[in-house]
Amino acid sequence: MSDTIHVSPTAAALQLERGEASLADLKKNLEYAASVLESVYIEETRRLVDTEDELSDIQSESVPSEVRDWLASTFTRQMGLMLRRNEEKPRFRSIVHAVQAGIFVERMYRRTSNMVGLSYPASVISVLKNVDKWSFDVFALNEASGDHALKFIFYELLTRYDLISRFKIPISAVVSFVEALEVGYSKHKNPYHNLIHAADVTQTVHYLLLKTGMV
């Protein structure tokens, strides 16, 4: 058991005023107070370093830069060493997970809302599962879609690249545009330069972009 004598601040003040304070006891209490403050400082510093490490682990593409800046200013040294009880301070990692979950839900909602303008038959969905492969069968897509291979491949890739949401393109405008393209490609009944060929070229460009790491 430690032989350190812990004197309350009021009692210590009275002893000092009366000249009754023991220098040995006073020294022990000062050393004890210093050790407590040092322990608190080390623990708080460790917690803040852990928080900064967690911040550095976050992938930039999963959390926007402005959100990362807010997290940094709120949970790291930029706010200073603020001592709080653990149960009152929200865990940094839980905040990050909440932000990432919110972003994920938003993206899923935007993708789902984009699909409202174009209904995908089950057979088309099945064929489009292979859209990332070199062996993608554009003729199967054209058959499954009722001679609308270009419309579905065009719309699918615009959605995958998030171009419709990013540029706030009305769904009706996208559908009208690609349908006009199909009409143009079919106008002269060209056996080669037709909408199937256009869909094939579109999917090939997508494959090359994907496999070369350009997107």
PDB file of C-alpha atoms in Angstrom, residues 45-124:
ATOM      1  CA  THR A  45      -2.683  12.478 -26.269  1.00  0.00           C
ATOM      2  CA  ARG A  46      -2.894   8.762 -27.087  1.00  0.00           C
ATOM      3  CA  ARG A  47      -6.635   9.055 -27.750  1.00  0.00           C
ATOM      4  CA  LEU A  48      -6.152  12.003 -30.081  1.00  0.00           C
ATOM      5  CA  VAL A  49      -3.333  10.263 -31.951  1.00  0.00           C
ATOM      6  CA  ASP A  50      -5.581   7.216 -32.389  1.00  0.00           C
ATOM      7  CA  THR A  51      -8.301   9.494 -33.741  1.00  0.00           C
ATOM      8  CA  GLU A  52      -5.915  11.081 -36.238  1.00  0.00           C
ATOM      9  CA  ASP A  53      -4.739   7.625 -37.323  1.00  0.00           C
ATOM     10  CA  GLU A  54      -8.347   6.612 -37.911  1.00  0.00           C
ATOM     11  CA  LEU A  55      -8.895   9.754 -39.972  1.00  0.00           C
ATOM     12  CA  SER A  56      -5.869   8.969 -42.141  1.00  0.00           C
ATOM     13  CA  ASP A  57      -7.234   5.459 -42.760  1.00  0.00           C
ATOM     14  CA  ILE A  58     -10.400   6.771 -44.396  1.00  0.00           C
ATOM     15  CA  GLN A  59     -10.352   6.399 -48.163  1.00  0.00           C
ATOM     16  CA  SER A  60     -10.790   9.769 -49.839  1.00  0.00           C
ATOM     17  CA  GLU A  61     -13.236   8.408 -52.390  1.00  0.00           C
ATOM     18  CA  SER A  62     -15.600   7.158 -49.685  1.00  0.00           C
ATOM     19  CA  VAL A  63     -15.880  10.454 -47.785  1.00  0.00           C
ATOM     20  CA  PRO A  64     -15.994  13.906 -49.458  1.00  0.00           C
ATOM     21  CA  SER A  65     -13.144  16.306 -48.635  1.00  0.00           C
ATOM     22  CA  GLU A  66     -15.425  18.786 -46.869  1.00  0.00           C
ATOM     23  CA  VAL A  67     -16.686  16.015 -44.563  1.00  0.00           C
ATOM     24  CA  ARG A  68     -13.114  14.909 -43.837  1.00  0.00           C
ATOM     25  CA  ASP A  69     -12.204  18.513 -42.958  1.00  0.00           C
ATOM     26  CA  TRP A  70     -15.133  18.727 -40.554  1.00  0.00           C
ATOM     27  CA  LEU A  71     -14.184  15.450 -38.891  1.00  0.00           C
ATOM     28  CA  ALA A  72     -10.597  16.617 -38.518  1.00  0.00           C
ATOM     29  CA  SER A  73     -11.536  19.975 -36.999  1.00  0.00           C
ATOM     30  CA  THR A  74     -14.018  18.358 -34.625  1.00  0.00           C
ATOM     31  CA  PHE A  75     -12.161  15.297 -33.393  1.00  0.00           C
ATOM     32  CA  THR A  76      -8.420  16.094 -33.552  1.00  0.00           C
ATOM     33  CA  ARG A  77      -5.940  18.528 -32.036  1.00  0.00           C
ATOM     34  CA  GLN A  78      -7.365  21.470 -33.944  1.00  0.00           C
ATOM     35  CA  MET A  79      -9.992  21.675 -31.201  1.00  0.00           C
ATOM     36  CA  GLY A  80      -7.359  21.422 -28.451  1.00  0.00           C
ATOM     37  CA  LEU A  81      -7.080  18.929 -25.632  1.00  0.00           C
ATOM     38  CA  MET A  82     -10.662  18.861 -24.361  1.00  0.00           C
ATOM     39  CA  LEU A  83     -11.181  16.387 -21.528  1.00  0.00           C
ATOM     40  CA  ARG A  84     -14.552  14.667 -21.641  1.00  0.00           C
ATOM     41  CA  ARG A  85     -15.987  11.601 -20.025  1.00  0.00           C
ATOM     42  CA  ASN A  86     -15.834   8.624 -22.377  1.00  0.00           C
ATOM     43  CA  GLU A  87     -19.564   7.992 -22.238  1.00  0.00           C
ATOM     44  CA  GLU A  88     -20.296  11.583 -23.299  1.00  0.00           C
ATOM     45  CA  LYS A  89     -17.925  11.708 -26.277  1.00  0.00           C
ATOM     46  CA  PRO A  90     -19.104   9.925 -29.445  1.00  0.00           C
ATOM     47  CA  ARG A  91     -16.558   7.524 -30.853  1.00  0.00           C
ATOM     48  CA  PHE A  92     -14.827   8.873 -33.938  1.00  0.00           C
ATOM     49  CA  ARG A  93     -15.050   5.623 -35.878  1.00  0.00           C
ATOM     50  CA  SER A  94     -18.815   5.386 -35.315  1.00  0.00           C
ATOM     51  CA  ILE A  95     -19.211   8.902 -36.739  1.00  0.00           C
ATOM     52  CA  VAL A  96     -17.185   7.929 -39.814  1.00  0.00           C
ATOM     53  CA  HIS A  97     -19.267   4.791 -40.319  1.00  0.00           C
ATOM     54  CA  ALA A  98     -22.455   6.832 -40.058  1.00  0.00           C
ATOM     55  CA  VAL A  99     -21.183   9.296 -42.685  1.00  0.00           C
ATOM     56  CA  GLN A 100     -20.135   6.494 -45.028  1.00  0.00           C
ATOM     57  CA  ALA A 101     -23.475   4.732 -44.575  1.00  0.00           C
ATOM     58  CA  GLY A 102     -25.315   7.957 -45.387  1.00  0.00           C
ATOM     59  CA  ILE A 103     -23.274   8.445 -48.564  1.00  0.00           C
ATOM     60  CA  PHE A 104     -23.902   4.831 -49.598  1.00  0.00           C
ATOM     61  CA  VAL A 105     -27.656   5.164 -49.081  1.00  0.00           C
ATOM     62  CA  GLU A 106     -27.700   8.418 -51.050  1.00  0.00           C
ATOM     63  CA  ARG A 107     -25.884   6.826 -53.987  1.00  0.00           C
ATOM     64  CA  MET A 108     -28.173   3.798 -53.946  1.00  0.00           C
ATOM     65  CA  TYR A 109     -31.210   6.089 -53.864  1.00  0.00           C
ATOM     66  CA  ARG A 110     -29.920   8.110 -56.820  1.00  0.00           C
ATOM     67  CA  ARG A 111     -29.232   4.941 -58.790  1.00  0.00           C
ATOM     68  CA  THR A 112     -32.678   3.543 -57.990  1.00  0.00           C
ATOM     69  CA  SER A 113     -34.401   6.806 -58.882  1.00  0.00           C
ATOM     70  CA  ASN A 114     -32.566   6.869 -62.203  1.00  0.00           C
ATOM     71  CA  MET A 115     -33.996   3.458 -63.076  1.00  0.00           C
ATOM     72  CA  VAL A 116     -37.535   4.816 -62.922  1.00  0.00           C
ATOM     73  CA  GLY A 117     -37.316   6.147 -66.479  1.00  0.00           C
ATOM     74  CA  LEU A 118     -36.372   2.816 -68.072  1.00  0.00           C
ATOM     75  CA  SER A 119     -37.818  -0.564 -67.149  1.00  0.00           C
ATOM     76  CA  TYR A 120     -35.344  -3.456 -67.411  1.00  0.00           C
ATOM     77  CA  PRO A 121     -36.889  -6.792 -68.484  1.00  0.00           C
ATOM     78  CA  ALA A 122     -35.524  -9.781 -66.574  1.00  0.00           C
ATOM     79  CA  SER A 123     -33.889 -11.143 -69.729  1.00  0.00           C
ATOM     80  CA  VAL A 124     -32.036  -7.842 -70.274  1.00  0.00           C
TER      81      VAL A 124
END
